[in-house]
Short mmCIF file of C-alpha atoms in Angstrom, two decimals:
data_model
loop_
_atom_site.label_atom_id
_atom_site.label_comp_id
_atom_site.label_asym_id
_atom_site.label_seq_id
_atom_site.Cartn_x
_atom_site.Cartn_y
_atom_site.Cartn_z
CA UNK E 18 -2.89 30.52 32.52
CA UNK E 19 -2.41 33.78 30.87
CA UNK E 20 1.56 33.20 31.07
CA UNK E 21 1.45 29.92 29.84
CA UNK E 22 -0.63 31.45 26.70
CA UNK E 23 1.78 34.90 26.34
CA UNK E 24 4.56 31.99 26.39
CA UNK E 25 3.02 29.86 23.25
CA UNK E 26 2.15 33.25 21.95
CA UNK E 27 5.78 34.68 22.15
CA UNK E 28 6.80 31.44 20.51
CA UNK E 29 4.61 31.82 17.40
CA UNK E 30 5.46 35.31 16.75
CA UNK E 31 8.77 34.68 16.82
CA UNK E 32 8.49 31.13 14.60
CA UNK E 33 6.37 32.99 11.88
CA UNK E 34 8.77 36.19 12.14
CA UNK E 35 11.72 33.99 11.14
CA UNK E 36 9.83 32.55 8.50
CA UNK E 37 7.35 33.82 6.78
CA UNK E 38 9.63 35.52 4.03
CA UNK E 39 10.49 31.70 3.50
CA UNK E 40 6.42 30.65 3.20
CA UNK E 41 5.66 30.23 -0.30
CA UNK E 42 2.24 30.88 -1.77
CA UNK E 43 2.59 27.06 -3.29
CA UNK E 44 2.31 25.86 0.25
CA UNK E 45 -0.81 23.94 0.56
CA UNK E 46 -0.73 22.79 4.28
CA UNK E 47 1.58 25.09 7.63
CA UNK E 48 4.48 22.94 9.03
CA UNK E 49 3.15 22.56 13.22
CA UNK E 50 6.29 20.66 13.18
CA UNK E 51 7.47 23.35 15.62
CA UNK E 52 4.31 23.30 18.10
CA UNK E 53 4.48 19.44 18.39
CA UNK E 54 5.70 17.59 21.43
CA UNK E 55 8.32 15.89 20.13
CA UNK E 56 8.93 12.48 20.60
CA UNK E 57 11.57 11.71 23.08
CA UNK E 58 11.43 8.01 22.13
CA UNK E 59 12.76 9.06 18.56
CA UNK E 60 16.27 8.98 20.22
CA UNK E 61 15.81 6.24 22.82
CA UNK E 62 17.61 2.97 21.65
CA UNK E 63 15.49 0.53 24.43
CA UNK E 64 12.18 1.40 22.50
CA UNK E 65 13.22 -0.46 19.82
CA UNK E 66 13.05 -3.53 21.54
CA UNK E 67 10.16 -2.92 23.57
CA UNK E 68 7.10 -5.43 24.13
CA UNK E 69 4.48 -5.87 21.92
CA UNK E 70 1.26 -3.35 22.97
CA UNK E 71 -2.05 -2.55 21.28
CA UNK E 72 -2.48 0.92 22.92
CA UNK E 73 0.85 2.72 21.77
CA UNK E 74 0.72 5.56 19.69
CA UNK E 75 1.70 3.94 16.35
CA UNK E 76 2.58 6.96 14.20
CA UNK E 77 6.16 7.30 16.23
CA UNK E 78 9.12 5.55 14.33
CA UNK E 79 10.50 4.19 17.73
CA UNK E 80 7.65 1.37 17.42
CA UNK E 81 8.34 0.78 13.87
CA UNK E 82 10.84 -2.40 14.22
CA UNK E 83 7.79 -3.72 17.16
CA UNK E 84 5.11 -2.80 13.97
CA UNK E 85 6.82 -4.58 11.21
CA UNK E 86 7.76 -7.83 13.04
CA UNK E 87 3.85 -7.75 13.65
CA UNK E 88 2.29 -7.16 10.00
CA UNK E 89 5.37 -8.50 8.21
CA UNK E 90 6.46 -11.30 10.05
CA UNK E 91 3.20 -12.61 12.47
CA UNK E 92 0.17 -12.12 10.61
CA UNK E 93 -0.26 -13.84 7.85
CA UNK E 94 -2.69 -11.53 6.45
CA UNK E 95 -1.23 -8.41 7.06
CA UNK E 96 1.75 -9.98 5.32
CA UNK E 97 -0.05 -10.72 1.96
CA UNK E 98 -1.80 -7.60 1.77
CA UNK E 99 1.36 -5.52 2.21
CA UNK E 100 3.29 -7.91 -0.27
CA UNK E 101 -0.01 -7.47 -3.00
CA UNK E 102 0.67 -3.07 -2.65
CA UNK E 103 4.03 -3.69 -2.67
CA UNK E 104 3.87 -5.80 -5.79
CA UNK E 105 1.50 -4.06 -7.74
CA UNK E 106 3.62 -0.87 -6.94
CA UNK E 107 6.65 -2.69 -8.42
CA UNK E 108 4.74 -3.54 -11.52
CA UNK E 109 4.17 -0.19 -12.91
CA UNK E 110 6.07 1.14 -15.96
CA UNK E 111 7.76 4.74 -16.05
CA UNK E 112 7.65 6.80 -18.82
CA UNK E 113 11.00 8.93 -18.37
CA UNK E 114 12.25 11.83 -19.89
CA UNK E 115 15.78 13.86 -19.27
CA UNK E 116 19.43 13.48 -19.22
CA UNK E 117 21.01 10.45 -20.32
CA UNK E 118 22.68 10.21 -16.29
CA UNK E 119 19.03 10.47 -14.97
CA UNK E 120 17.29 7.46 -17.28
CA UNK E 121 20.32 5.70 -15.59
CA UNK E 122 19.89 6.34 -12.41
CA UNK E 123 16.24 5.50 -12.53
CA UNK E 124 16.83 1.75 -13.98
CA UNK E 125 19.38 0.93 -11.21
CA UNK E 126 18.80 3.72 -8.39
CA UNK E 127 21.29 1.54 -6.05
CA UNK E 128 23.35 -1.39 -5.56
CA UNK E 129 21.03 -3.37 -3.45
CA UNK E 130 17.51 -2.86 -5.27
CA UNK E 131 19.52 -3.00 -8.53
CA UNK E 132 16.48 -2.73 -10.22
CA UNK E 133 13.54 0.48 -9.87
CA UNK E 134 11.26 -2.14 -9.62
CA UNK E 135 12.34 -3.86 -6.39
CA UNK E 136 13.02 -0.23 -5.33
CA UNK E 137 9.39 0.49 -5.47
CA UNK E 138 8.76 -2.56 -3.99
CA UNK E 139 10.73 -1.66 -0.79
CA UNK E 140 9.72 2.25 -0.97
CA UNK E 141 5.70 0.82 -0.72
CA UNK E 142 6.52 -1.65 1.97
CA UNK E 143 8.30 0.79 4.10
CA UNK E 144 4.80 3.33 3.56
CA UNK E 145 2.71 0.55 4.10
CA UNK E 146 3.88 -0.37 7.58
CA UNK E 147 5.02 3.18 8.66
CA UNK E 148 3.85 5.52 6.55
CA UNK E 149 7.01 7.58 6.16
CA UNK E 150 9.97 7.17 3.39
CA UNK E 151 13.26 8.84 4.04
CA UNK E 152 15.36 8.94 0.43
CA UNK E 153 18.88 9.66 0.39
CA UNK E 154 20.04 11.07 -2.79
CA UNK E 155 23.76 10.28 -2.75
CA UNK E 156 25.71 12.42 -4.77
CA UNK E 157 29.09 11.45 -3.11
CA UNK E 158 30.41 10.41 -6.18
CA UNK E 159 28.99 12.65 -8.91
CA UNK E 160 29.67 10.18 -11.92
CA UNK E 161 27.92 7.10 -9.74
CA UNK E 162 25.05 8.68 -7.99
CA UNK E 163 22.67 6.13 -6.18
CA UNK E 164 19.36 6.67 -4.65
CA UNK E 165 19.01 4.53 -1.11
CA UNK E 166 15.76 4.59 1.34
CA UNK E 167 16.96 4.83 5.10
CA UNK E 168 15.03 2.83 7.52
CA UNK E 169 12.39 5.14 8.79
CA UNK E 170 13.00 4.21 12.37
CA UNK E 171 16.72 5.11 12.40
CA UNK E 172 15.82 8.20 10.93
CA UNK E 173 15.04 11.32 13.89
CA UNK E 174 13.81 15.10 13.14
CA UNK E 175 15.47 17.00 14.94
CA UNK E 176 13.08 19.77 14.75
CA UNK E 177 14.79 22.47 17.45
CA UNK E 178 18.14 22.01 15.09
CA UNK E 179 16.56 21.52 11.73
CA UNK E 180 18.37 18.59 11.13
CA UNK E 181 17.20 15.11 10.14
CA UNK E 182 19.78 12.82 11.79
CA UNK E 183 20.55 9.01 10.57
CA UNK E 184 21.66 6.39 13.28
CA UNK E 185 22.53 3.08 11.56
CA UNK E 186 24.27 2.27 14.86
CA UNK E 187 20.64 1.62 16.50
CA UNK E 188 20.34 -2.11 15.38
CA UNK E 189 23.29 -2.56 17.12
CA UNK E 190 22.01 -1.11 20.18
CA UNK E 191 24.82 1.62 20.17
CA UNK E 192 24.42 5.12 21.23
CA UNK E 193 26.71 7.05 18.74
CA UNK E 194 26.57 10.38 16.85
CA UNK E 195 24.75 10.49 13.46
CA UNK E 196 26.33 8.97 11.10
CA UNK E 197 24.15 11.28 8.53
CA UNK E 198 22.91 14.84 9.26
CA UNK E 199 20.88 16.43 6.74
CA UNK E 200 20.00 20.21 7.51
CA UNK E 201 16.75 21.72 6.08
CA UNK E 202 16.00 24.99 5.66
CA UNK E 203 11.38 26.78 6.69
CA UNK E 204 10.26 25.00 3.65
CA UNK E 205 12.18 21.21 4.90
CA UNK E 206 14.45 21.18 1.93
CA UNK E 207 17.67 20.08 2.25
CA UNK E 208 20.59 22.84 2.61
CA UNK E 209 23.55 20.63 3.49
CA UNK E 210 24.36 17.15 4.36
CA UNK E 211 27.47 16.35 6.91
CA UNK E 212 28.80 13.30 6.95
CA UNK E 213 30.37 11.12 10.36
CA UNK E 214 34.32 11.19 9.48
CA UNK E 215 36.13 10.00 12.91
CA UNK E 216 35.40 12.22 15.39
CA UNK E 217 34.02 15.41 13.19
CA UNK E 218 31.82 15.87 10.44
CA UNK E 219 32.75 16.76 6.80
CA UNK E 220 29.92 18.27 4.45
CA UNK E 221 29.34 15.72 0.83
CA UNK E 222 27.18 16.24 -1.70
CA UNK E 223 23.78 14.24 -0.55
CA UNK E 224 19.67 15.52 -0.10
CA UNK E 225 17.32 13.96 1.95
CA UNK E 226 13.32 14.32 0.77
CA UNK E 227 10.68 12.70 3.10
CA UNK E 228 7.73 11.23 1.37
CA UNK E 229 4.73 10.03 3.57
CA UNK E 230 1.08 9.68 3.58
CA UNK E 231 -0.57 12.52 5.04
CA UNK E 232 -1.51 12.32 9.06
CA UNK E 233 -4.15 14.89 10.26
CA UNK E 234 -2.30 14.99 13.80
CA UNK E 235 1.09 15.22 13.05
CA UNK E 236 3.44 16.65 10.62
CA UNK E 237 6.71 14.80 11.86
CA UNK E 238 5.11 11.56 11.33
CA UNK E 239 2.97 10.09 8.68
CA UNK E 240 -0.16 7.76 8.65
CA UNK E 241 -0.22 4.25 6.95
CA UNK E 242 -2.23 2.35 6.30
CA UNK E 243 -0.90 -0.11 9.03
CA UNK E 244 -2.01 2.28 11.68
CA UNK E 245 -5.74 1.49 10.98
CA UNK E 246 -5.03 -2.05 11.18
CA UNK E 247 -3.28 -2.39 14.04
CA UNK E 248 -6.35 -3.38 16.24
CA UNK E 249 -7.71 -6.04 14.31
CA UNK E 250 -3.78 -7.15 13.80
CA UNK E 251 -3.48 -7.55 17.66
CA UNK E 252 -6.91 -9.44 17.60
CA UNK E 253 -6.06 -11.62 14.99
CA UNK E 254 -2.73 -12.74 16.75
CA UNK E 255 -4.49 -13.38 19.99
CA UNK E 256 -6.81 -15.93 18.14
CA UNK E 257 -4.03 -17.51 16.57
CA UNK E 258 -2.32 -18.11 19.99
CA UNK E 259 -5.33 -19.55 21.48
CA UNK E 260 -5.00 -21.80 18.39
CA UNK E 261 -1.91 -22.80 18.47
CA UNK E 262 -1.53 -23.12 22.43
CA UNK E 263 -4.32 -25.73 22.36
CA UNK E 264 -3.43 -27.78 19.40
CA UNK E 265 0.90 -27.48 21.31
CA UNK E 266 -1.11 -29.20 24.24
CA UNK E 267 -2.89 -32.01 22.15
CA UNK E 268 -5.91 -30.36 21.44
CA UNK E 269 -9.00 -31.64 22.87
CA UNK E 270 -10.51 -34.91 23.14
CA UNK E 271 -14.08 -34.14 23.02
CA UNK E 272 -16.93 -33.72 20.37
CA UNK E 273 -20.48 -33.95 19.99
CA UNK E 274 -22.90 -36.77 19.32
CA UNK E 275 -25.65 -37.17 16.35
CA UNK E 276 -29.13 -38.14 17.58
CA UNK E 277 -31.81 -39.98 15.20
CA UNK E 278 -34.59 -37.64 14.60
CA UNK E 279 -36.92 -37.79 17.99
CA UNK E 280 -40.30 -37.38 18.12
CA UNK E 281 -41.92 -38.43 21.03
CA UNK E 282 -40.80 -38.68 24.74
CA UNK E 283 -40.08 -42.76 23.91
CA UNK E 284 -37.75 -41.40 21.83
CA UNK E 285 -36.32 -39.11 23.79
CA UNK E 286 -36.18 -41.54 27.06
CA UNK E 287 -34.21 -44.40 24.77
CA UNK E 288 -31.21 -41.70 23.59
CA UNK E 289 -30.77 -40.21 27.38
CA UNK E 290 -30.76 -44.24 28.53
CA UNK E 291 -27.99 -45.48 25.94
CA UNK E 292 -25.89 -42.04 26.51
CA UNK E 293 -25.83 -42.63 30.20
CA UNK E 294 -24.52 -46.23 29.84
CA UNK E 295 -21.89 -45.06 27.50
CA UNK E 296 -19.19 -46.04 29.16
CA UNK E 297 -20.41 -46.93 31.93
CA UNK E 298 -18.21 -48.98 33.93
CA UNK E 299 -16.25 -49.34 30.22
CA UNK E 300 -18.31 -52.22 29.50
CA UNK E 301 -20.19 -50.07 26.86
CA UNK E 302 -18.27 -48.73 23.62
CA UNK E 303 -20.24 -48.71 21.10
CA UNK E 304 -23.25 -45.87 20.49
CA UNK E 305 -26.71 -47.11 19.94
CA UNK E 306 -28.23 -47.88 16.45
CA UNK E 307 -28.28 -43.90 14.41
CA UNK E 308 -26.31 -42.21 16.94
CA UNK E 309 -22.81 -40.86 15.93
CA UNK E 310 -19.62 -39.77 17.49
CA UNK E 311 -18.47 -36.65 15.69
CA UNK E 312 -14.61 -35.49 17.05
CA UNK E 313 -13.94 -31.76 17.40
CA UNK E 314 -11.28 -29.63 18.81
CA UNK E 315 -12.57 -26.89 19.52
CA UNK E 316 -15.88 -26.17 21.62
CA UNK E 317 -18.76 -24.13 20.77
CA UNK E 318 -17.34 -21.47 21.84
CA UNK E 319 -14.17 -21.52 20.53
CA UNK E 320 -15.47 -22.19 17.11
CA UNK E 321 -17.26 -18.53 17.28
CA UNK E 322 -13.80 -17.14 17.93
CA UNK E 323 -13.12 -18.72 14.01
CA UNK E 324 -15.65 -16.49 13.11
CA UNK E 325 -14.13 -13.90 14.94
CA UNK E 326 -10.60 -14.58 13.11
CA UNK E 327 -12.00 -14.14 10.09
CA UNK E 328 -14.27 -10.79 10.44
CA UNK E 329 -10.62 -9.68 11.92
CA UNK E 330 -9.05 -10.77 8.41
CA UNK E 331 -11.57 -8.87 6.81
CA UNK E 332 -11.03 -5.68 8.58
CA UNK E 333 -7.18 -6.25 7.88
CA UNK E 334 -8.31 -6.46 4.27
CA UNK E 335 -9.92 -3.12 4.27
CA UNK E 336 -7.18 -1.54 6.19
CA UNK E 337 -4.50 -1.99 3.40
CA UNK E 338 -7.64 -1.79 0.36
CA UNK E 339 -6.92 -5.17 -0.89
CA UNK E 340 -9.54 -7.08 -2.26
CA UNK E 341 -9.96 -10.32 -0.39
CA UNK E 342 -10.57 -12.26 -3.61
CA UNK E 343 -6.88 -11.27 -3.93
CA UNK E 344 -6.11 -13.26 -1.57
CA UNK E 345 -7.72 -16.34 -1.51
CA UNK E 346 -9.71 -15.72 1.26
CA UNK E 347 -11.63 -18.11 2.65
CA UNK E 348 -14.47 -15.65 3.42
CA UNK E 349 -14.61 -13.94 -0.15
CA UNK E 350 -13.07 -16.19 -2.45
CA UNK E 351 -14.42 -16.19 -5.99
CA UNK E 352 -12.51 -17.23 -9.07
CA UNK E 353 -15.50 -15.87 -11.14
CA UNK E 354 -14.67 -12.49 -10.48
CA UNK E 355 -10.79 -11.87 -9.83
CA UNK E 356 -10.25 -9.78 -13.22
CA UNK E 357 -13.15 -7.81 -11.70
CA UNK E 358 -11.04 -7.19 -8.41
CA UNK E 359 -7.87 -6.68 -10.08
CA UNK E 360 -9.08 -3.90 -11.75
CA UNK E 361 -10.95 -2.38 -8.90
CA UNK E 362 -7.64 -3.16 -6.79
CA UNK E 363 -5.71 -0.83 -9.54
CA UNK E 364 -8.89 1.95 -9.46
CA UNK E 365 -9.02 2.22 -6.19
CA UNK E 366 -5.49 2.04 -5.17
CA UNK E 367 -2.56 1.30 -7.06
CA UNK E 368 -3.15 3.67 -9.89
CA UNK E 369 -3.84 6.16 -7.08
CA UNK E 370 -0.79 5.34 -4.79
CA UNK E 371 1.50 4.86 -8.21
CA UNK E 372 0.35 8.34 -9.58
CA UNK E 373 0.98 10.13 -6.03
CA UNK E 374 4.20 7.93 -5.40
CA UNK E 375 5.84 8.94 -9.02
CA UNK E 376 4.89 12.38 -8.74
CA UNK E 377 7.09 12.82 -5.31
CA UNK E 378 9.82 10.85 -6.98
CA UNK E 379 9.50 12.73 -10.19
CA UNK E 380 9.83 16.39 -7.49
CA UNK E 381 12.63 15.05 -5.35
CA UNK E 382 14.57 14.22 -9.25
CA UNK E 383 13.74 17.34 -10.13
CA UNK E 384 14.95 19.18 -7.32
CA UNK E 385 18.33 17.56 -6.31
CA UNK E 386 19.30 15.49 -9.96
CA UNK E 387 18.17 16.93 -12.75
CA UNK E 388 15.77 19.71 -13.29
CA UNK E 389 14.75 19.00 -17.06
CA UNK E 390 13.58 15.31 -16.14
CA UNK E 391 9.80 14.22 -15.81
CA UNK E 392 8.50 10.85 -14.50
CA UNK E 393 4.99 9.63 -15.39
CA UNK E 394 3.01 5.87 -14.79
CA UNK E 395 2.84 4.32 -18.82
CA UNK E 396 -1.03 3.35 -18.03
CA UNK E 397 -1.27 1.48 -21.50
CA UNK E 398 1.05 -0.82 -20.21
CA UNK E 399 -1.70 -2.06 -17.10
CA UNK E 400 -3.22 -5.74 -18.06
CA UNK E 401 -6.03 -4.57 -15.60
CA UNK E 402 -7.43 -1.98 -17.75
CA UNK E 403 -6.74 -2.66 -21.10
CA UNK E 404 -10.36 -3.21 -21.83
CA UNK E 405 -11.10 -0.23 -20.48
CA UNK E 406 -8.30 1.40 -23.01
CA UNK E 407 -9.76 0.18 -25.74
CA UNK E 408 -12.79 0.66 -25.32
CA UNK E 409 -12.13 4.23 -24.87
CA UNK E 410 -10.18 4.03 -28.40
CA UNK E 411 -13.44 2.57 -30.18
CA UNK E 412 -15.61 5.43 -28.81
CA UNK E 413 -13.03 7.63 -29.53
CA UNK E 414 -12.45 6.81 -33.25
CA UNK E 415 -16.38 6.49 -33.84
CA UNK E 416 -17.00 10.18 -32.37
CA UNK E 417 -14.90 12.06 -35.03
CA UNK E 418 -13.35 14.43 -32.48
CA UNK E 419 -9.75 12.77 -32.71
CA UNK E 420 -6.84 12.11 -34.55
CA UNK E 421 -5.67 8.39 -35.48
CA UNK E 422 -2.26 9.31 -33.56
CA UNK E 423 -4.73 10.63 -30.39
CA UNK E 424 -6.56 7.27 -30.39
CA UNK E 425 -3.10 5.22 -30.97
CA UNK E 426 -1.90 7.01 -27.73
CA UNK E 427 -4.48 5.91 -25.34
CA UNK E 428 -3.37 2.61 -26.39
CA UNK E 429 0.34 3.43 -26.04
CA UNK E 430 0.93 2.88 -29.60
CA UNK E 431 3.77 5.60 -31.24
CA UNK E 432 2.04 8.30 -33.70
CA UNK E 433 2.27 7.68 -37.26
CA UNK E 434 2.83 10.07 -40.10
CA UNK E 435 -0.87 10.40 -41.55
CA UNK E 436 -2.59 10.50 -38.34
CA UNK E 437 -2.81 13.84 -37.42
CA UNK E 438 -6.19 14.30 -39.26
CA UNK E 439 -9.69 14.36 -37.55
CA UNK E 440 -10.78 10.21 -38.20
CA UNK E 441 -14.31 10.10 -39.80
CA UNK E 442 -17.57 9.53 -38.02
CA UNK E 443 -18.88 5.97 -37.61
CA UNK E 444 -22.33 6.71 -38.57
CA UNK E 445 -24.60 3.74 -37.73
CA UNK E 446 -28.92 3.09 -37.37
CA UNK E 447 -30.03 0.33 -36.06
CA UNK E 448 -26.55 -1.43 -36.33
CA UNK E 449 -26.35 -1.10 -39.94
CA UNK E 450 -24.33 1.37 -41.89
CA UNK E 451 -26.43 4.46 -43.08
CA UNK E 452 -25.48 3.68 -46.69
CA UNK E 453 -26.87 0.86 -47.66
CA UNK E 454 -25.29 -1.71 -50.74
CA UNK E 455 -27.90 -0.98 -53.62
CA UNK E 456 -28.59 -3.21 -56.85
CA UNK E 457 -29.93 -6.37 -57.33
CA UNK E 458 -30.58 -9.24 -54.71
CA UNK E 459 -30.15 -13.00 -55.49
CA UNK E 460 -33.19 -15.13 -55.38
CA UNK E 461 -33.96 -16.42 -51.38
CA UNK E 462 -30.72 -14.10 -50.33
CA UNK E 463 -31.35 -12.37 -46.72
CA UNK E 464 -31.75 -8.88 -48.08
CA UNK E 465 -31.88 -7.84 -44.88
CA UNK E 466 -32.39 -4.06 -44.35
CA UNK E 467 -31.60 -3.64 -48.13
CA UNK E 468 -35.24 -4.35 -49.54
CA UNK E 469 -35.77 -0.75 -49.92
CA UNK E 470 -33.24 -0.52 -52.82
CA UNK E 471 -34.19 -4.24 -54.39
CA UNK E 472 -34.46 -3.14 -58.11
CA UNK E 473 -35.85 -6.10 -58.74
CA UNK E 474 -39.44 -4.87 -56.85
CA UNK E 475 -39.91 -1.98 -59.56
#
């Protein structure tokens, strides 16, 4: 025991001797990235094709094709709920600043997105199912730079080398040499990028950043918000088997009968006589007088399972935060309220996730394109919360603590020349201006609160 520990000892000494001079006082959280088992899968090309399982561990990126067919491609629900983050993602507006090169970049950031708003679309999907993004800042050619996201599950941290390597090759079930190699230095910034040419590698001009949601047990692999709903995913797609297995067979030809109300054992003796004729040597077909014949396909039993389906659903729902009203859910549908869960839908994620997504955009741009540049979320531009904007605007302009051009910017209106003076107090009692409209008050008029000042009483 005590060599195993003077073994993991030795190896800490010697990873924090070669790195602490690198250890910034910025650094919130310690890389264990070193200390981990790694995960031998990572680099195993048969895992990506392996059978579906609801005990794997789900942060590794070797399950990730297995994951996504799942949420993506089985379950309906899943599949709505990733496509309403992924949406609402792609719906936010940027307010850019920087070099001319970097505005550009940002409204195209590569051929096949075309557009940064189906690029956020893809960037939340991929942290959705996976919770990892890998993007490639291609500066190959310096007067076309593009900005691509590499499947996370082709991507392998190499943690012994320092090296993130890319294998495109994967899908086609090849085992080749990296076609990418991106070297990082103690702080996981990228240092160099070689590039598969032939047989050797060539160094170009290219940074990787990794952007993920933050997993307690690992910090080679992030948590998202498909690993909580994995269980209830597998669940779900059991019930819809049963489902669909019966109904492929011809469903079941049963149901259950309606009884007139009984009450007395006459009663009781006449239903249990006519139901055991029914039938009966097929001379009988038709049910006594207030009896009914209602057809189901699915027992008792089976309807609980519904029940079952849709708790699941649920559970999906509050997996990926998306309001089931959202989604026309059967369980919480409610047409009254669906402004009411758009806008908790931004509060509680969106304007979270788009905040926290922009600002590791806005540091990877920063770093590797252009250090000048900033990238913020335009709030004013959110339908969700406009009433909330402007109802901050009215308290603002009634408290006297603001400029016109302060209150015009909460609504995302530009500043104007003569609004950089403190706006006036709105003064009001009882919900009528302090001063009051003296002189005289027409016969039968509603004076109102003005009868104080009616000259015409003295």
């Amino acid at each position: 025991m005590m060599g195993l520990f003077d073994f993991i000892k030795g190896g800490a000494d010697d990873f924090i001797k070669r790195n602490i001079e690198a250890v910034s006082s910025e650094q919130k959280s310690y890389d264990y990235a070193a200390f981990e088992l790694q995960n031998d899968l990572a680099y195993d090309i048969s895992a990506l094709f392996s059978p579906a399982s609801t005990k794997p561990n789900w942060t590794k990126a070797s399950n990730f094709a297995d994951r996504a067919n799942k949420f993506y491609f089985q379950c309906s629900v899943s599949r709505a709920c990733i496509e309403k983050r992924a949406q609402g993602i792609a719906n936010i507006d940027l307010l850019v600043t920087g070099k001319a090169s970097t505005k550009k970049l940002l409204q195209s950031p590569n051929p096949t997105d075309k557009t940064l708003s189906n690029a956020l679309r893809v960037w939340e999907t991929s942290l959705s199912i996976g919770g990892d993004l890998y993007l490639f800042y291609d500066l190959r050619n310096p007067f076309e730079p593009y900005i691509w996201a590499l499947r996370q599950d082709l991507v392998s941290n190499n943690v012994k080398k320092q090296q993130y390597e890319y294998r495109p090759a994967r899908l086609s079930g090849k085992d080749t040499p990296p076609q990418l190699i991106f070297q990082y230095d103690s702080l996981g910034n990228t240092i160099r990028c070689l590039e598969l040419n032939g047989t050797s590698y060539r160094g170009v001009d290219g940074y990787l950043q990794r952007i993920a949601h933050h997993n307690p047990l690992s910090a080679t692999e992030g948590a998202g918000a498909g690993d909580s709903a994995l269980r209830s995913v597998d669940i779900w797609l059991i019930i819809e088997e049963l489902i669909a297995t019966k109904f492929g067979n011809g469903g079941a030809k049963g149901g259950l009968i309606t009884a007139p109300t009984i009450r007395t054992q006459k009663d009781m003796a006449d239903a249990q006589h006519f139901l055991s004729q029914l039938n009966d040597q097929k001379n009988i077909n038709v049910l006594a007088n207030g009896m009914e014949f209602v057809s189901t396909q699915l027992t008792f039993g089976e309807l609980d399972v519904i029940n079952v389906r849709a708790a699941q659903a649920a559970s999906i729902q509050d997996a990926f935060k998306v309001p089931g009203v959202l989604l026309n859910s059967t369980t919480q549908t409610t047409y009254a309220n669906m402004r009411a869960g758009d806008k908790i839908f931004y509060r509680t994620f969106i304007g979270p996730e788009a905040h926290w997504l922009v600002g590791q955009l806005e540091w990877g741009i920063r770093k590797y394109i252009d250090a000048t540049a900033t990238l913020k979320v335009d709030e004013t531009q959110i339908d969700h919360i406009q009433d909330d904007q402007l109802q901050m605007a009215k308290d603002m302009a009634s408290m006297g603590c603001f400029t016109a051009n302060e209150v015009r910017a909460i609504l995302g209106k530009p500043p104007v020349d003569d609004g950089n003076e403190l706006m006036k107090p709105i003064a009001s009692q009882n919900g009528q201006p302090e001063e009051k409209p003296k002189g005289p008050v027409g016969f039968n008029a509603d004076s109102g609160d003005r009868g104080d000042a009616n000259t015409n009483d003295k």
